[in-house]
mmCIF file of C-alpha atoms in Angstrom:
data_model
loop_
_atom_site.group_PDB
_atom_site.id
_atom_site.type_symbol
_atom_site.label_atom_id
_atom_site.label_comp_id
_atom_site.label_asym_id
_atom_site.label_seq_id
_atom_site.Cartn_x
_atom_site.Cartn_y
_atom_site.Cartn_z
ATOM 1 C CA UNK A 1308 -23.899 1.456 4.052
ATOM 2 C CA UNK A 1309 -20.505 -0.610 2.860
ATOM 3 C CA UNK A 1310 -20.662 1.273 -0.748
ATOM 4 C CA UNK A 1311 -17.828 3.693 -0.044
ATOM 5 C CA UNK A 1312 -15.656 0.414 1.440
ATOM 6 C CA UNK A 1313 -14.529 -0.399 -2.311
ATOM 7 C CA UNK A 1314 -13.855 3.413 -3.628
ATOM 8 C CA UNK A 1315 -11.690 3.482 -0.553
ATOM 9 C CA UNK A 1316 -9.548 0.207 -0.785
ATOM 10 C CA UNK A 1317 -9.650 1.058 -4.939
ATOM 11 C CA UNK A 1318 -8.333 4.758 -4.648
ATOM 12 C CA UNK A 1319 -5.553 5.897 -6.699
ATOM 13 C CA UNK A 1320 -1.644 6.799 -5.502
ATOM 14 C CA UNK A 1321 1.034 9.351 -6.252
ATOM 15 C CA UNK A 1322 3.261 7.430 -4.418
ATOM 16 C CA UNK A 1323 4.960 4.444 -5.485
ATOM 17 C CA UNK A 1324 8.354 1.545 -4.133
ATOM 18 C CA UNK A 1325 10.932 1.173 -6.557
ATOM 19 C CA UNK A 1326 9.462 -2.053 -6.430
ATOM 20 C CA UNK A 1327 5.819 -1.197 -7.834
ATOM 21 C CA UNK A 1328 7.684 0.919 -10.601
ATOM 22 C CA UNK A 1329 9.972 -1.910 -11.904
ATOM 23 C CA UNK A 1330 6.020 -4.013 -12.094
ATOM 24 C CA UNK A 1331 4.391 -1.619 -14.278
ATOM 25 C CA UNK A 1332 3.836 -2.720 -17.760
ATOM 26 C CA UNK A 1333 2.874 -0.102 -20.292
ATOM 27 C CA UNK A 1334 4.356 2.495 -18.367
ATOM 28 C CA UNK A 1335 7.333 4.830 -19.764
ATOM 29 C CA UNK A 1336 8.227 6.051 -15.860
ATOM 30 C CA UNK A 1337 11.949 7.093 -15.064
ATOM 31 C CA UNK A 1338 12.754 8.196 -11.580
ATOM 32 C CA UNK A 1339 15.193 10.742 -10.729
ATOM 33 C CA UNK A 1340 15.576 11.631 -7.481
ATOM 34 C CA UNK A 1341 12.607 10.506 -6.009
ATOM 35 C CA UNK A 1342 10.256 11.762 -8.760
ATOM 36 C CA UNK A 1343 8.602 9.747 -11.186
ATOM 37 C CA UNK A 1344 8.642 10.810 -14.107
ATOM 38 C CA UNK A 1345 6.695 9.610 -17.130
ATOM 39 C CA UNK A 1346 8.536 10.178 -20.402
ATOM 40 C CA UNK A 1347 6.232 8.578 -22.897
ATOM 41 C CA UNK A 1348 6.083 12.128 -24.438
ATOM 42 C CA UNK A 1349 9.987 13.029 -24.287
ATOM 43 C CA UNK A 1350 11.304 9.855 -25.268
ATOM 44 C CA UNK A 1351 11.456 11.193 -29.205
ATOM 45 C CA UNK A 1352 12.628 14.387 -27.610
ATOM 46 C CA UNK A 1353 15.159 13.296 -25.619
ATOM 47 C CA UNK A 1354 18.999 15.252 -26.910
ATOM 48 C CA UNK A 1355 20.630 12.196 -26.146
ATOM 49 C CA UNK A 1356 18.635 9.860 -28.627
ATOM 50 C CA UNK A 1357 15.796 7.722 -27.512
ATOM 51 C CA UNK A 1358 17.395 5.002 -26.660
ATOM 52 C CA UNK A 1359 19.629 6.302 -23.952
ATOM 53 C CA UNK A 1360 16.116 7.073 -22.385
ATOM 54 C CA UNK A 1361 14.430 3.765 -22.958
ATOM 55 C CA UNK A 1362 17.370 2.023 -21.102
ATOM 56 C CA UNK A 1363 16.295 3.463 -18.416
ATOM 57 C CA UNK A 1364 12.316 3.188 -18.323
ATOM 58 C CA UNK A 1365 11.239 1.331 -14.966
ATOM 59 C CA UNK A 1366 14.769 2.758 -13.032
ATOM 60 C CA UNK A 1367 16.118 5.044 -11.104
ATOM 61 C CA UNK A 1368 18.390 7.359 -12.978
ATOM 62 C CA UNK A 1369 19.651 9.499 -10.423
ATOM 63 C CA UNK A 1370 23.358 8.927 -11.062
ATOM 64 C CA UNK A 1371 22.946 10.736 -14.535
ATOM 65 C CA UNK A 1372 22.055 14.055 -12.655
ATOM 66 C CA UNK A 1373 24.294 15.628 -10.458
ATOM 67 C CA UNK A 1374 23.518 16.683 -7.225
ATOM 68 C CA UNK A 1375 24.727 20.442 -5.890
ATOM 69 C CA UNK A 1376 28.032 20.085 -4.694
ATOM 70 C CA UNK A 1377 28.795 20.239 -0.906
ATOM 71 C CA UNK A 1378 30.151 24.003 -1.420
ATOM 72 C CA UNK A 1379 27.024 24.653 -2.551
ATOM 73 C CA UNK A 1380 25.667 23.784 0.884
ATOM 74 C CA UNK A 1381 24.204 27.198 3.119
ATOM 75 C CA UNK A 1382 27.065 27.991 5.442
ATOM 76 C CA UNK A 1383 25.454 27.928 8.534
ATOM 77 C CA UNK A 1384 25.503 23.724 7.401
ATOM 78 C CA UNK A 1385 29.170 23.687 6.658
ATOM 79 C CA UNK A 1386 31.963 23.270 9.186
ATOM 80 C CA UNK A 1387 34.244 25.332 6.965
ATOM 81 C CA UNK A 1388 37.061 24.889 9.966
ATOM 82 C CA UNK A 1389 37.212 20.894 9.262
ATOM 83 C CA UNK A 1390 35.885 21.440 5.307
ATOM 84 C CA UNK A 1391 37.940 24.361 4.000
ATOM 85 C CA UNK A 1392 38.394 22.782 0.406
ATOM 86 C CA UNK A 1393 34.890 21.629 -0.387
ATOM 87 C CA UNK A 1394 33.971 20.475 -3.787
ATOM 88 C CA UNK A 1395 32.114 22.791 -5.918
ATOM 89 C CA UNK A 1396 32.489 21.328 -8.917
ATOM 90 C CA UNK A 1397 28.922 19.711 -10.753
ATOM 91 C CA UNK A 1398 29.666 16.158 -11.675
ATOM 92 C CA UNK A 1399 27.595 12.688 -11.687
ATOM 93 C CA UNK A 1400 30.454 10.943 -8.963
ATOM 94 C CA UNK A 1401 28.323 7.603 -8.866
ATOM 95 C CA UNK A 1402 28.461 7.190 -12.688
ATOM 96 C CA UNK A 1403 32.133 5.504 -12.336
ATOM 97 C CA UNK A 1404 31.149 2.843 -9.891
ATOM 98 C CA UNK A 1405 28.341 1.685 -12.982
ATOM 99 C CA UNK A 1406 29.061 -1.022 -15.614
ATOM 100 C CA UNK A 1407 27.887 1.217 -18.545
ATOM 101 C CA UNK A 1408 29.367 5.048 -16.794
ATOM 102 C CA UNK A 1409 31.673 5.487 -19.580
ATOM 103 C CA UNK A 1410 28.275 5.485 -22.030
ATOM 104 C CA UNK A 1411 26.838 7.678 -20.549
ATOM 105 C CA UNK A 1412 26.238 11.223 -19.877
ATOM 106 C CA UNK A 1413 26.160 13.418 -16.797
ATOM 107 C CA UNK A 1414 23.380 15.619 -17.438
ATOM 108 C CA UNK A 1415 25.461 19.028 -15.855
ATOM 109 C CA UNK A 1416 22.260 21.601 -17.200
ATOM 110 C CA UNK A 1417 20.216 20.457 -14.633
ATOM 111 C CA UNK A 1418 21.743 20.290 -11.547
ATOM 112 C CA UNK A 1419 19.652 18.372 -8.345
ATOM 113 C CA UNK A 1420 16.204 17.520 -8.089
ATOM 114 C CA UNK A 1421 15.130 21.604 -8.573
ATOM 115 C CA UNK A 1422 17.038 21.523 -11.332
ATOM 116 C CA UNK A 1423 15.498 18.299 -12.771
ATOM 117 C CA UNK A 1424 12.077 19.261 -11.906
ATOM 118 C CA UNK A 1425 12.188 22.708 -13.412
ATOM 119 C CA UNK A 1426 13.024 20.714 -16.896
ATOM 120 C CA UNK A 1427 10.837 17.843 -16.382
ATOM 121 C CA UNK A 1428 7.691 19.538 -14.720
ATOM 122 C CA UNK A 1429 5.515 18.431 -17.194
ATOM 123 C CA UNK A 1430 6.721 14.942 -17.109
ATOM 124 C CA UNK A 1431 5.596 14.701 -13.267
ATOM 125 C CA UNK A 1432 3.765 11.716 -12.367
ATOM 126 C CA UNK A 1433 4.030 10.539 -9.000
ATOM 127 C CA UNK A 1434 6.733 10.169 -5.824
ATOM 128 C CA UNK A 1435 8.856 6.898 -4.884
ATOM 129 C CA UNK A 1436 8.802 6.165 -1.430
ATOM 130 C CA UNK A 1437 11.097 3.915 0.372
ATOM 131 C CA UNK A 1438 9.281 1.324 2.955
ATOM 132 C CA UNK A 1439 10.361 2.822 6.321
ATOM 133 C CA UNK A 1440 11.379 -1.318 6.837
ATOM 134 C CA UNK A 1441 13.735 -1.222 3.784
ATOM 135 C CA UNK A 1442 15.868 1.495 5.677
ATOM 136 C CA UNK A 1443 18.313 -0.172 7.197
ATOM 137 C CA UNK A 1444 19.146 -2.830 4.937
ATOM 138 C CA UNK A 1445 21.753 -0.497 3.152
ATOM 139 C CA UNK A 1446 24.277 -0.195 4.528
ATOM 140 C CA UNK A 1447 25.737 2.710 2.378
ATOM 141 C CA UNK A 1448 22.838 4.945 2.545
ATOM 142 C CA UNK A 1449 22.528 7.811 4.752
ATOM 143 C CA UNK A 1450 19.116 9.272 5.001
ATOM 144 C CA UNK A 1451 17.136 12.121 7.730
ATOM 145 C CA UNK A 1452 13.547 11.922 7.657
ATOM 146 C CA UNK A 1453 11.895 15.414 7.710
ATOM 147 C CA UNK A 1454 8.242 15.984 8.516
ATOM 148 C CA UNK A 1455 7.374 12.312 7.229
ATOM 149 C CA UNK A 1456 9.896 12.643 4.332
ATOM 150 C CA UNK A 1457 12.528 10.376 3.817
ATOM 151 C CA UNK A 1458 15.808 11.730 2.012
ATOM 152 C CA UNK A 1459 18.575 10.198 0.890
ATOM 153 C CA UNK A 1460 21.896 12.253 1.890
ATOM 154 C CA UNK A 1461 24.056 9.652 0.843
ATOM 155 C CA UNK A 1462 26.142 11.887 -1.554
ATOM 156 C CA UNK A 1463 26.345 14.899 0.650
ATOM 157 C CA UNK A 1464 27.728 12.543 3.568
ATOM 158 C CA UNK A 1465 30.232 11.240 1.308
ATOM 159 C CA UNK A 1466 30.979 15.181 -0.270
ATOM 160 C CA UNK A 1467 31.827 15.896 3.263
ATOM 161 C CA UNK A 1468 34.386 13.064 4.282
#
């Protein structure tokens, strides 16, 4: 009869709001570009020291990782007639606009989220989702949505201006 109704409503996620993360308690999860990562195991590992990491546990640190530059775009995306001097040039841009940027590091050695997740595969715990209702309330964000997926193309819109 109702027994499964409880396993069903109970059942685990992979997919968690920036909202949910910020909640946990007990958790050592850092999300970079959409992936959750839980560094409980790295933290001691970490080159930059510990707690460079640990500042970050229940955030999004995105801005520390630089995303491919617009150059590095296929061409058949680029309007090389309007864009002839593209960036190509690997940097964190968003790091400037941050309080604490001139702390910290722009982690060039691994360049966008392949990059990150080729280091950090082990680390990989679950995916942050944005509610499709959050959407527009930024202003600033540009994002496509791509067979369900949401993706932020913020810094590639801005690359391109």
């Amino acid at each position: 009869g109702i027994g499964f109704l409880p396993i069903f409503l109970c059942r685990s996620s992979d997919q968690f709001t920036q909202r949910e993360i910020n909640n946990q308690r007990g958790k050592a999860w850092v999300t970079i570009f959409g992936t959750i990562y839980d560094v409980r195991n790295y933290i001691k590992r970490h080159p930059g020291g510990s707690q460079q990491i640990s500042d970050f546990l229940g955030q999004d640190a995105s801005d520390l990782f630089p995303r491919p530059p617009p150059s590095a775009l296929p061409t058949f995306c680029l309007d090389t007639a309007k864009n002839s001097s593209l960036a190509s040039e690997v940097s964190c841009p968003n790091l400037a606009d941050r309080e604490d940027g001139d702390k910290l590091l722009c982690h060039t050695s691994m360049v966008g989220p392949e990059g990150v997740r080729a280091v950090m595969k082990g680390y990989r715990t679950a995916d942050m989702v944005v509610a499709p209702w959050k959407l527009g309330e930024d202003e600033e964000m540009s994002y496509v949505v791509l067979d369900s997926s949401i993706y932020d193309v913020s810094g590639y819109i801005d690359g391109l201006r």
